[in-house]
PDB file of C-alpha atoms in Angstrom:
ATOM      1  CA  MET A   1     124.803  88.935 100.262  1.00  0.00           C
ATOM      2  CA  LEU A   2     125.937  90.521  96.975  1.00  0.00           C
ATOM      3  CA  TYR A   3     123.640  91.222  94.156  1.00  0.00           C
ATOM      4  CA  THR A   4     124.315  92.680  90.666  1.00  0.00           C
ATOM      5  CA  PHE A   5     122.758  95.983  89.614  1.00  0.00           C
ATOM      6  CA  SER A   6     124.238  96.480  86.048  1.00  0.00           C
ATOM      7  CA  LYS A   7     127.978  96.773  86.789  1.00  0.00           C
ATOM      8  CA  PHE A   8     127.766  97.223  90.587  1.00  0.00           C
ATOM      9  CA  MET A   9     127.234  95.033  93.589  1.00  0.00           C
ATOM     10  CA  LEU A  10     124.165  95.403  95.831  1.00  0.00           C
ATOM     11  CA  ILE A  11     124.724  94.259  99.496  1.00  0.00           C
ATOM     12  CA  ASP A  12     121.166  93.771 101.030  1.00  0.00           C
ATOM     13  CA  GLU A  13     122.079  92.057 104.563  1.00  0.00           C
ATOM     14  CA  ALA A  14     124.169  92.924 107.501  1.00  0.00           C
ATOM     15  CA  GLU A  15     124.796  92.444 111.075  1.00  0.00           C
ATOM     16  CA  ILE A  16     125.854  95.296 113.144  1.00  0.00           C
ATOM     17  CA  THR A  17     126.573  96.246 116.897  1.00  0.00           C
ATOM     18  CA  VAL A  18     125.444  99.437 118.010  1.00  0.00           C
ATOM     19  CA  LYS A  19     125.986 101.211 121.215  1.00  0.00           C
ATOM     20  CA  GLY A  20     124.983 104.487 122.810  1.00  0.00           C
ATOM     21  CA  GLY A  21     127.574 106.800 124.131  1.00  0.00           C
ATOM     22  CA  ASN A  22     128.545 106.489 127.789  1.00  0.00           C
ATOM     23  CA  GLY A  23     127.651 109.166 130.275  1.00  0.00           C
ATOM     24  CA  GLY A  24     130.439 111.233 131.552  1.00  0.00           C
ATOM     25  CA  ALA A  25     131.713 110.777 135.079  1.00  0.00           C
ATOM     26  CA  GLY A  26     130.642 113.194 138.016  1.00  0.00           C
ATOM     27  CA  LYS A  27     133.504 115.421 139.406  1.00  0.00           C
ATOM     28  CA  VAL A  28     134.778 115.660 142.883  1.00  0.00           C
ATOM     29  CA  ALA A  29     136.004 119.084 143.516  1.00  0.00           C
ATOM     30  CA  PHE A  30     135.949 122.016 146.127  1.00  0.00           C
ATOM     31  CA  PHE A  31     135.897 125.771 146.041  1.00  0.00           C
ATOM     32  CA  PRO A  32     139.445 126.677 147.250  1.00  0.00           C
ATOM     33  CA  MET A  33     138.177 129.231 149.640  1.00  0.00           C
ATOM     34  CA  LYS A  34     134.802 128.403 150.929  1.00  0.00           C
ATOM     35  CA  LYS A  35     135.696 124.845 150.711  1.00  0.00           C
ATOM     36  CA  GLY A  36     132.273 123.540 149.490  1.00  0.00           C
ATOM     37  CA  PRO A  37     131.711 120.791 146.807  1.00  0.00           C
ATOM     38  CA  SER A  38     131.900 122.280 143.377  1.00  0.00           C
ATOM     39  CA  GLY A  39     132.133 119.156 141.336  1.00  0.00           C
ATOM     40  CA  GLY A  40     129.754 119.261 138.341  1.00  0.00           C
ATOM     41  CA  ASN A  41     127.759 116.628 136.809  1.00  0.00           C
ATOM     42  CA  GLY A  42     128.986 114.480 133.654  1.00  0.00           C
ATOM     43  CA  GLY A  43     127.290 114.856 130.304  1.00  0.00           C
ATOM     44  CA  ASN A  44     124.785 112.339 128.915  1.00  0.00           C
ATOM     45  CA  GLY A  45     125.973 109.923 126.056  1.00  0.00           C
ATOM     46  CA  GLY A  46     124.954 110.349 122.758  1.00  0.00           C
ATOM     47  CA  ASP A  47     121.906 108.246 121.169  1.00  0.00           C
ATOM     48  CA  VAL A  48     122.071 106.094 118.035  1.00  0.00           C
ATOM     49  CA  TYR A  49     119.390 106.624 115.201  1.00  0.00           C
ATOM     50  CA  LEU A  50     118.743 104.867 111.938  1.00  0.00           C
ATOM     51  CA  VAL A  51     117.429 107.199 109.254  1.00  0.00           C
ATOM     52  CA  ALA A  52     116.226 106.542 105.711  1.00  0.00           C
ATOM     53  CA  ASP A  53     118.556 108.241 103.038  1.00  0.00           C
ATOM     54  CA  ASN A  54     117.807 108.729  99.403  1.00  0.00           C
ATOM     55  CA  ASN A  55     121.380 108.774  98.509  1.00  0.00           C
ATOM     56  CA  THR A  56     122.229 105.383 100.256  1.00  0.00           C
ATOM     57  CA  GLY A  57     121.704 102.629  97.783  1.00  0.00           C
ATOM     58  CA  ASP A  58     122.683  99.253  99.918  1.00  0.00           C
ATOM     59  CA  LEU A  59     123.939  98.139 103.125  1.00  0.00           C
ATOM     60  CA  LYS A  60     127.582  98.204 101.983  1.00  0.00           C
ATOM     61  CA  LYS A  61     129.039 100.456 104.782  1.00  0.00           C
ATOM     62  CA  TYR A  62     127.596  97.902 107.347  1.00  0.00           C
ATOM     63  CA  VAL A  63     129.692  95.298 106.047  1.00  0.00           C
ATOM     64  CA  GLU A  64     132.816  96.856 105.888  1.00  0.00           C
ATOM     65  CA  ARG A  65     132.540  98.073 109.571  1.00  0.00           C
ATOM     66  CA  ILE A  66     130.288  96.533 111.914  1.00  0.00           C
ATOM     67  CA  THR A  67     130.458  98.187 115.154  1.00  0.00           C
ATOM     68  CA  PHE A  68     129.034 101.781 115.580  1.00  0.00           C
ATOM     69  CA  GLN A  69     129.076 104.002 118.746  1.00  0.00           C
ATOM     70  CA  ALA A  70     127.741 107.409 119.651  1.00  0.00           C
ATOM     71  CA  GLY A  71     129.684 109.951 121.446  1.00  0.00           C
ATOM     72  CA  SER A  72     130.437 109.622 125.113  1.00  0.00           C
ATOM     73  CA  GLY A  73     129.562 112.618 127.554  1.00  0.00           C
ATOM     74  CA  ALA A  74     132.148 114.643 128.912  1.00  0.00           C
ATOM     75  CA  PRO A  75     133.106 114.335 132.667  1.00  0.00           C
ATOM     76  CA  GLY A  76     131.956 117.238 134.800  1.00  0.00           C
ATOM     77  CA  GLY A  77     134.351 119.905 135.709  1.00  0.00           C
ATOM     78  CA  ARG A  78     135.119 122.132 138.779  1.00  0.00           C
ATOM     79  CA  ASN A  79     132.959 125.221 139.739  1.00  0.00           C
ATOM     80  CA  ASN A  80     129.860 123.162 139.080  1.00  0.00           C
ATOM     81  CA  ARG A  81     130.551 122.960 135.419  1.00  0.00           C
ATOM     82  CA  LEU A  82     128.541 120.484 133.491  1.00  0.00           C
ATOM     83  CA  GLY A  83     130.251 117.972 131.153  1.00  0.00           C
ATOM     84  CA  ALA A  84     129.126 118.146 127.612  1.00  0.00           C
ATOM     85  CA  ASP A  85     126.678 115.658 126.205  1.00  0.00           C
ATOM     86  CA  GLY A  86     127.943 113.277 123.664  1.00  0.00           C
ATOM     87  CA  GLU A  87     127.092 113.575 120.104  1.00  0.00           C
ATOM     88  CA  ASP A  88     124.254 111.533 118.589  1.00  0.00           C
ATOM     89  CA  LEU A  89     124.981 109.015 115.937  1.00  0.00           C
ATOM     90  CA  VAL A  90     122.894 108.975 112.737  1.00  0.00           C
ATOM     91  CA  LEU A  91     123.023 106.031 110.644  1.00  0.00           C
ATOM     92  CA  PRO A  92     121.717 106.582 106.990  1.00  0.00           C
ATOM     93  CA  VAL A  93     120.050 103.340 105.355  1.00  0.00           C
ATOM     94  CA  PRO A  94     118.344 102.694 102.220  1.00  0.00           C
ATOM     95  CA  ILE A  95     114.669 103.192 102.059  1.00  0.00           C
ATOM     96  CA  GLY A  96     113.124  99.722 102.401  1.00  0.00           C
ATOM     97  CA  THR A  97     115.404  98.510 104.957  1.00  0.00           C
ATOM     98  CA  THR A  98     113.927  96.407 107.926  1.00  0.00           C
ATOM     99  CA  LEU A  99     115.438  96.460 111.373  1.00  0.00           C
ATOM    100  CA  ILE A 100     115.399  93.072 113.286  1.00  0.00           C
ATOM    101  CA  ASP A 101     116.541  92.924 116.921  1.00  0.00           C
ATOM    102  CA  PRO A 102     117.251  88.960 117.082  1.00  0.00           C
ATOM    103  CA  ALA A 103     116.841  89.115 121.021  1.00  0.00           C
ATOM    104  CA  THR A 104     113.315  90.558 120.981  1.00  0.00           C
ATOM    105  CA  ASN A 105     112.293  89.619 117.437  1.00  0.00           C
ATOM    106  CA  GLU A 106     111.162  93.162 117.233  1.00  0.00           C
ATOM    107  CA  GLU A 107     111.013  94.476 113.447  1.00  0.00           C
ATOM    108  CA  VAL A 108     110.902  97.976 112.388  1.00  0.00           C
ATOM    109  CA  GLU A 109     110.611  98.895 108.472  1.00  0.00           C
ATOM    110  CA  ILE A 110     112.152 102.214 107.374  1.00  0.00           C
ATOM    111  CA  GLY A 111     109.939 102.893 104.668  1.00  0.00           C
ATOM    112  CA  ASP A 112     109.986 106.541 103.850  1.00  0.00           C
ATOM    113  CA  ILE A 113     112.394 109.468 104.073  1.00  0.00           C
ATOM    114  CA  SER A 114     110.756 110.689 107.104  1.00  0.00           C
ATOM    115  CA  THR A 115     111.600 107.689 109.243  1.00  0.00           C
ATOM    116  CA  ARG A 116     113.896 108.143 112.191  1.00  0.00           C
ATOM    117  CA  VAL A 117     114.247 105.161 114.549  1.00  0.00           C
ATOM    118  CA  LEU A 118     116.039 105.350 117.856  1.00  0.00           C
ATOM    119  CA  VAL A 119     117.996 102.034 118.405  1.00  0.00           C
ATOM    120  CA  CYS A 120     120.112 102.928 121.416  1.00  0.00           C
ATOM    121  CA  GLN A 121     120.065 105.398 124.112  1.00  0.00           C
ATOM    122  CA  GLY A 122     123.125 106.930 125.639  1.00  0.00           C
ATOM    123  CA  GLY A 123     124.004 106.578 129.248  1.00  0.00           C
ATOM    124  CA  THR A 124     123.164 109.269 131.701  1.00  0.00           C
ATOM    125  CA  GLY A 125     125.716 111.139 132.979  1.00  0.00           C
ATOM    126  CA  GLY A 126     127.205 110.864 136.618  1.00  0.00           C
ATOM    127  CA  LEU A 127     126.446 113.219 139.562  1.00  0.00           C
ATOM    128  CA  GLY A 128     129.326 115.277 140.839  1.00  0.00           C
ATOM    129  CA  ASN A 129     129.904 115.766 144.413  1.00  0.00           C
ATOM    130  CA  ASP A 130     127.905 118.934 144.509  1.00  0.00           C
ATOM    131  CA  ALA A 131     124.563 117.020 143.923  1.00  0.00           C
ATOM    132  CA  PHE A 132     125.136 115.084 147.324  1.00  0.00           C
ATOM    133  CA  LYS A 133     125.661 118.260 149.743  1.00  0.00           C
ATOM    134  CA  THR A 134     123.188 118.230 152.475  1.00  0.00           C
ATOM    135  CA  PRO A 135     122.763 120.364 155.651  1.00  0.00           C
ATOM    136  CA  THR A 136     124.465 117.269 157.572  1.00  0.00           C
ATOM    137  CA  ASN A 137     126.945 116.445 154.901  1.00  0.00           C
ATOM    138  CA  ARG A 138     128.315 119.617 153.584  1.00  0.00           C
ATOM    139  CA  VAL A 139     131.628 118.344 152.066  1.00  0.00           C
ATOM    140  CA  PRO A 140     130.769 115.170 150.225  1.00  0.00           C
ATOM    141  CA  ARG A 141     133.822 113.657 148.780  1.00  0.00           C
ATOM    142  CA  HIS A 142     132.147 111.232 146.406  1.00  0.00           C
ATOM    143  CA  ALA A 143     130.596 111.608 142.811  1.00  0.00           C
ATOM    144  CA  THR A 144     129.212 108.753 140.563  1.00  0.00           C
ATOM    145  CA  PRO A 145     130.544 107.399 137.202  1.00  0.00           C
ATOM    146  CA  GLY A 146     128.191 107.751 134.125  1.00  0.00           C
ATOM    147  CA  GLN A 147     125.942 105.043 132.784  1.00  0.00           C
ATOM    148  CA  GLU A 148     127.096 102.716 130.037  1.00  0.00           C
ATOM    149  CA  GLY A 149     125.149 103.365 126.796  1.00  0.00           C
ATOM    150  CA  GLN A 150     122.799 100.686 125.711  1.00  0.00           C
ATOM    151  CA  VAL A 151     124.153  98.050 123.302  1.00  0.00           C
ATOM    152  CA  ARG A 152     122.200  96.238 120.650  1.00  0.00           C
ATOM    153  CA  GLN A 153     123.010  93.549 118.096  1.00  0.00           C
ATOM    154  CA  LEU A 154     120.912  94.384 115.035  1.00  0.00           C
ATOM    155  CA  LYS A 155     120.073  92.652 111.739  1.00  0.00           C
ATOM    156  CA  LEU A 156     119.574  95.042 108.727  1.00  0.00           C
ATOM    157  CA  ILE A 157     117.808  93.465 105.748  1.00  0.00           C
ATOM    158  CA  LEU A 158     117.314  95.608 102.516  1.00  0.00           C
ATOM    159  CA  LYS A 159     114.016  94.764 100.781  1.00  0.00           C
ATOM    160  CA  LEU A 160     114.367  96.339  97.036  1.00  0.00           C
ATOM    161  CA  ILE A 161     111.478  98.595  96.113  1.00  0.00           C
ATOM    162  CA  ALA A 162     111.340  97.260  92.671  1.00  0.00           C
ATOM    163  CA  ASP A 163     108.575  97.915  90.117  1.00  0.00           C
ATOM    164  CA  TYR A 164     108.301  94.799  88.246  1.00  0.00           C
ATOM    165  CA  GLY A 165     109.459  91.174  89.270  1.00  0.00           C
ATOM    166  CA  LEU A 166     110.766  88.716  86.597  1.00  0.00           C
ATOM    167  CA  ILE A 167     110.015  85.267  88.009  1.00  0.00           C
ATOM    168  CA  GLY A 168     109.912  81.562  86.665  1.00  0.00           C
ATOM    169  CA  LEU A 169     111.932  78.348  86.400  1.00  0.00           C
ATOM    170  CA  PRO A 170     115.620  78.360  85.741  1.00  0.00           C
ATOM    171  CA  ASN A 171     116.475  79.002  82.090  1.00  0.00           C
ATOM    172  CA  ALA A 172     113.089  80.497  81.347  1.00  0.00           C
ATOM    173  CA  GLY A 173     114.707  83.387  79.818  1.00  0.00           C
ATOM    174  CA  LYS A 174     114.275  86.216  82.456  1.00  0.00           C
ATOM    175  CA  SER A 175     117.857  87.471  82.400  1.00  0.00           C
ATOM    176  CA  SER A 176     117.771  87.826  78.593  1.00  0.00           C
ATOM    177  CA  LEU A 177     114.705  89.816  78.707  1.00  0.00           C
ATOM    178  CA  LEU A 178     116.167  92.072  81.355  1.00  0.00           C
ATOM    179  CA  ASN A 179     119.165  92.538  79.134  1.00  0.00           C
ATOM    180  CA  ALA A 180     116.539  93.397  76.076  1.00  0.00           C
ATOM    181  CA  LEU A 181     114.585  95.830  78.293  1.00  0.00           C
ATOM    182  CA  THR A 182     117.185  97.650  80.148  1.00  0.00           C
ATOM    183  CA  ALA A 183     121.124  98.567  80.181  1.00  0.00           C
ATOM    184  CA  ALA A 184     121.994  95.526  82.143  1.00  0.00           C
ATOM    185  CA  ASN A 185     124.519  93.276  80.909  1.00  0.00           C
ATOM    186  CA  VAL A 186     123.499  90.075  82.705  1.00  0.00           C
ATOM    187  CA  ARG A 187     125.389  86.910  81.877  1.00  0.00           C
ATOM    188  CA  THR A 188     123.250  84.124  80.134  1.00  0.00           C
ATOM    189  CA  ALA A 189     123.750  80.853  79.036  1.00  0.00           C
ATOM    190  CA  ALA A 190     121.810  77.816  77.724  1.00  0.00           C
ATOM    191  CA  TYR A 191     121.906  75.944  81.124  1.00  0.00           C
ATOM    192  CA  PRO A 192     119.961  76.275  84.527  1.00  0.00           C
ATOM    193  CA  PHE A 193     121.067  78.366  87.449  1.00  0.00           C
ATOM    194  CA  THR A 194     123.237  80.983  85.329  1.00  0.00           C
ATOM    195  CA  THR A 195     121.439  83.665  87.612  1.00  0.00           C
ATOM    196  CA  LEU A 196     122.995  83.143  91.223  1.00  0.00           C
ATOM    197  CA  GLU A 197     121.574  86.322  92.792  1.00  0.00           C
ATOM    198  CA  PRO A 198     119.092  89.083  91.870  1.00  0.00           C
ATOM    199  CA  ASN A 199     119.765  91.144  88.788  1.00  0.00           C
ATOM    200  CA  LEU A 200     118.711  94.724  88.477  1.00  0.00           C
ATOM    201  CA  GLY A 201     117.998  96.962  85.567  1.00  0.00           C
ATOM    202  CA  VAL A 202     116.106 100.381  85.031  1.00  0.00           C
ATOM    203  CA  TYR A 203     113.461 100.704  82.410  1.00  0.00           C
ATOM    204  CA  LYS A 204     111.642 104.120  81.840  1.00  0.00           C
ATOM    205  CA  GLY A 205     112.960 105.065  85.358  1.00  0.00           C
ATOM    206  CA  ARG A 206     111.401 102.016  87.132  1.00  0.00           C
ATOM    207  CA  ILE A 207     113.281  98.935  88.533  1.00  0.00           C
ATOM    208  CA  ILE A 208     113.050  95.476  87.101  1.00  0.00           C
ATOM    209  CA  ALA A 209     114.309  92.572  89.308  1.00  0.00           C
ATOM    210  CA  ASP A 210     115.395  89.501  87.849  1.00  0.00           C
ATOM    211  CA  ILE A 211     114.942  86.692  90.397  1.00  0.00           C
ATOM    212  CA  PRO A 212     117.253  83.537  90.196  1.00  0.00           C
ATOM    213  CA  GLY A 213     114.951  80.513  88.919  1.00  0.00           C
ATOM    214  CA  LEU A 214     112.755  78.493  91.187  1.00  0.00           C
ATOM    215  CA  ILE A 215     112.524  75.032  91.049  1.00  0.00           C
ATOM    216  CA  GLU A 216     110.139  72.365  92.946  1.00  0.00           C
ATOM    217  CA  GLY A 217     111.149  72.203  96.589  1.00  0.00           C
ATOM    218  CA  ALA A 218     113.096  75.528  96.699  1.00  0.00           C
ATOM    219  CA  SER A 219     111.064  76.396  99.834  1.00  0.00           C
ATOM    220  CA  GLN A 220     112.790  73.457 101.281  1.00  0.00           C
ATOM    221  CA  GLY A 221     116.432  74.578 100.238  1.00  0.00           C
ATOM    222  CA  LYS A 222     116.681  73.035  96.847  1.00  0.00           C
ATOM    223  CA  GLY A 223     118.284  74.660  94.013  1.00  0.00           C
ATOM    224  CA  LEU A 224     119.055  78.361  95.401  1.00  0.00           C
ATOM    225  CA  GLY A 225     116.149  78.485  97.635  1.00  0.00           C
ATOM    226  CA  ILE A 226     113.661  81.269  98.063  1.00  0.00           C
ATOM    227  CA  ARG A 227     115.642  83.737 100.046  1.00  0.00           C
ATOM    228  CA  PHE A 228     115.597  86.018  97.021  1.00  0.00           C
ATOM    229  CA  LEU A 229     111.911  86.429  96.980  1.00  0.00           C
ATOM    230  CA  LYS A 230     112.105  89.243  99.526  1.00  0.00           C
ATOM    231  CA  HIS A 231     112.998  91.633  96.720  1.00  0.00           C
ATOM    232  CA  ILE A 232     109.606  91.349  95.065  1.00  0.00           C
ATOM    233  CA  GLU A 233     107.347  91.598  97.784  1.00  0.00           C
ATOM    234  CA  LYS A 234     106.711  95.193  96.915  1.00  0.00           C
ATOM    235  CA  VAL A 235     106.449  95.227  93.134  1.00  0.00           C
ATOM    236  CA  ALA A 236     103.424  96.374  91.398  1.00  0.00           C
ATOM    237  CA  LEU A 237     103.620  93.794  88.573  1.00  0.00           C
ATOM    238  CA  LEU A 238     105.178  90.179  88.339  1.00  0.00           C
ATOM    239  CA  LEU A 239     106.223  88.955  84.977  1.00  0.00           C
ATOM    240  CA  HIS A 240     106.121  85.214  85.141  1.00  0.00           C
ATOM    241  CA  CYS A 241     108.287  83.704  82.334  1.00  0.00           C
ATOM    242  CA  VAL A 242     107.408  80.370  81.072  1.00  0.00           C
ATOM    243  CA  SER A 243     109.419  78.698  78.440  1.00  0.00           C
ATOM    244  CA  VAL A 244     107.860  77.141  75.391  1.00  0.00           C
ATOM    245  CA  GLU A 245     110.341  74.329  75.864  1.00  0.00           C
ATOM    246  CA  GLY A 246     108.635  73.019  78.658  1.00  0.00           C
ATOM    247  CA  LYS A 247     106.652  69.689  78.173  1.00  0.00           C
ATOM    248  CA  ASP A 248     103.685  70.684  80.602  1.00  0.00           C
ATOM    249  CA  LEU A 249     103.476  74.715  80.714  1.00  0.00           C
ATOM    250  CA  VAL A 250     100.699  74.882  83.368  1.00  0.00           C
ATOM    251  CA  LYS A 251     102.778  72.485  85.433  1.00  0.00           C
ATOM    252  CA  ASP A 252     105.710  74.853  85.204  1.00  0.00           C
ATOM    253  CA  TYR A 253     103.741  77.783  86.198  1.00  0.00           C
ATOM    254  CA  GLN A 254     102.170  76.251  89.006  1.00  0.00           C
ATOM    255  CA  THR A 255     105.410  74.917  90.282  1.00  0.00           C
ATOM    256  CA  VAL A 256     106.574  78.562  90.814  1.00  0.00           C
ATOM    257  CA  LEU A 257     103.409  79.649  92.413  1.00  0.00           C
ATOM    258  CA  THR A 258     103.837  77.068  94.944  1.00  0.00           C
ATOM    259  CA  GLU A 259     107.270  78.214  95.933  1.00  0.00           C
ATOM    260  CA  LEU A 260     105.721  81.869  95.885  1.00  0.00           C
ATOM    261  CA  ALA A 261     103.020  80.682  98.368  1.00  0.00           C
ATOM    262  CA  ASN A 262     105.344  78.847 100.412  1.00  0.00           C
ATOM    263  CA  TYR A 263     107.512  82.099 100.879  1.00  0.00           C
ATOM    264  CA  ASN A 264     104.651  84.581 101.208  1.00  0.00           C
ATOM    265  CA  LYS A 265     100.910  83.961 100.029  1.00  0.00           C
ATOM    266  CA  SER A 266     100.620  87.734  99.546  1.00  0.00           C
ATOM    267  CA  LEU A 267     102.772  87.234  96.323  1.00  0.00           C
ATOM    268  CA  LEU A 268      99.803  85.374  94.737  1.00  0.00           C
ATOM    269  CA  LYS A 269      97.513  88.384  94.907  1.00  0.00           C
ATOM    270  CA  LYS A 270      99.838  90.774  93.108  1.00  0.00           C
ATOM    271  CA  GLU A 271      99.062  91.285  89.363  1.00  0.00           C
ATOM    272  CA  ALA A 272     100.853  88.947  86.981  1.00  0.00           C
ATOM    273  CA  VAL A 273     101.315  88.524  83.391  1.00  0.00           C
ATOM    274  CA  ILE A 274     102.574  85.671  82.003  1.00  0.00           C
ATOM    275  CA  LEU A 275     105.337  85.699  79.329  1.00  0.00           C
ATOM    276  CA  LEU A 276     105.471  82.691  76.985  1.00  0.00           C
ATOM    277  CA  THR A 277     109.147  83.042  76.028  1.00  0.00           C
ATOM    278  CA  LYS A 278     111.421  81.679  73.338  1.00  0.00           C
ATOM    279  CA  THR A 279     108.461  81.634  70.834  1.00  0.00           C
ATOM    280  CA  ASP A 280     110.906  81.510  67.916  1.00  0.00           C
ATOM    281  CA  LEU A 281     111.758  78.108  68.748  1.00  0.00           C
ATOM    282  CA  ILE A 282     108.468  76.681  67.703  1.00  0.00           C
ATOM    283  CA  SER A 283     105.875  77.119  64.831  1.00  0.00           C
ATOM    284  CA  GLU A 284     102.812  79.264  64.754  1.00  0.00           C
ATOM    285  CA  THR A 285     100.541  76.214  65.460  1.00  0.00           C
ATOM    286  CA  GLU A 286     102.582  74.996  68.219  1.00  0.00           C
ATOM    287  CA  LEU A 287     102.497  78.460  69.606  1.00  0.00           C
ATOM    288  CA  GLN A 288      98.830  78.871  69.597  1.00  0.00           C
ATOM    289  CA  ASN A 289      98.583  75.487  71.329  1.00  0.00           C
ATOM    290  CA  LYS A 290     100.675  76.374  74.257  1.00  0.00           C
ATOM    291  CA  THR A 291      98.958  79.827  74.540  1.00  0.00           C
ATOM    292  CA  ALA A 292      95.788  77.928  74.874  1.00  0.00           C
ATOM    293  CA  GLN A 293      97.168  75.768  77.471  1.00  0.00           C
ATOM    294  CA  LEU A 294      98.172  78.644  79.594  1.00  0.00           C
ATOM    295  CA  LYS A 295      94.860  80.588  79.140  1.00  0.00           C
ATOM    296  CA  THR A 296      93.301  78.109  81.645  1.00  0.00           C
ATOM    297  CA  THR A 297      95.269  79.920  84.364  1.00  0.00           C
ATOM    298  CA  GLY A 298      92.973  82.912  83.847  1.00  0.00           C
ATOM    299  CA  LYS A 299      96.090  85.292  83.370  1.00  0.00           C
ATOM    300  CA  LYS A 300      96.927  87.534  80.368  1.00  0.00           C
ATOM    301  CA  ILE A 301      99.469  85.635  78.000  1.00  0.00           C
ATOM    302  CA  LEU A 302     101.992  87.493  76.144  1.00  0.00           C
ATOM    303  CA  PRO A 303     104.215  85.410  73.762  1.00  0.00           C
ATOM    304  CA  VAL A 304     107.742  87.165  73.731  1.00  0.00           C
ATOM    305  CA  SER A 305     110.786  86.411  71.663  1.00  0.00           C
ATOM    306  CA  LEU A 306     114.041  88.278  71.482  1.00  0.00           C
ATOM    307  CA  LEU A 307     114.248  87.802  67.937  1.00  0.00           C
ATOM    308  CA  VAL A 308     110.710  89.353  67.053  1.00  0.00           C
ATOM    309  CA  ASP A 309     110.685  93.129  67.613  1.00  0.00           C
ATOM    310  CA  ASP A 310     107.040  93.316  67.589  1.00  0.00           C
ATOM    311  CA  SER A 311     106.531  91.116  70.889  1.00  0.00           C
ATOM    312  CA  LEU A 312     109.139  93.326  72.654  1.00  0.00           C
ATOM    313  CA  VAL A 313     107.025  96.226  71.667  1.00  0.00           C
ATOM    314  CA  LYS A 314     103.871  94.729  73.047  1.00  0.00           C
ATOM    315  CA  LEU A 315     105.792  94.002  76.343  1.00  0.00           C
ATOM    316  CA  LYS A 316     106.979  97.365  76.676  1.00  0.00           C
ATOM    317  CA  LYS A 317     103.365  98.647  76.478  1.00  0.00           C
ATOM    318  CA  VAL A 318     102.230  96.461  79.239  1.00  0.00           C
ATOM    319  CA  LEU A 319     104.982  98.198  81.201  1.00  0.00           C
ATOM    320  CA  GLN A 320     104.241 101.467  80.401  1.00  0.00           C
ATOM    321  CA  SER A 321     100.504 100.977  81.069  1.00  0.00           C
ATOM    322  CA  ASP A 322     101.241  99.988  84.384  1.00  0.00           C
ATOM    323  CA  ARG A 323     102.324 103.271  85.623  1.00  0.00           C
TER     324      ARG A 323
END
């Protein structure tokens, strides 16, 4: 999938084939004068590793190319020379990448820079004919081929390590807030689903993820679905946008909570602030009434308008206090 990060595109899923290097073949050879066997063993194939890399931002390289193989071992040589081992292949992935093997349902999260995961083993090198000599078979004339390297089909999923997540119904003002807080330049319009993929921005060195609007039934595939919610699984604070334009603000809030729960109930345990957006569209009395409605949720309510500088200052203080 392609996601916008300021002016860049972020690729967060890929399916690849990885293969360990093949083992080198054993050699059939003989000493010229002694006539004894002298064939050496083949080298082992290289292994394939996935490692976390701070300098890798997404999975783009694994969409542009989908097959990766470690180096194969060299064949054995005369005079009992061993074939060189194949070179290991190290594939860098962003921190926060989850490795999934669809064949076994095994999942491994690459969560920090020290993580190094062996995903494919190289094949063992074949035996040269010298390995088969015995007192009763002093001139063996056969060797073994190297083993094939292990092959796996893998799925890579990047879950962004964002600090804040903007969530809410479509057209609740999330993208406009992202633009106001960061250098992002996200397209906005006065109709639903102008955000078709997550947008990212950086505020004071911390990442804000703007998640496309959730509608009732998103977990059943309605609207844009809930697949984007993977990117807020690790946020420290949810910024739940509720527009003053709604007829029943508590219902609007609960609709989004239901879809969060259908995706992952742990999201409901995260710290959250309700941002009552577009407050410049209503009177002060209406604002007080709508704020009172939302206070029944038990969450902190923060009225916000892009046209009221003081409200943005208060929002920035909330973000800064979360450090």
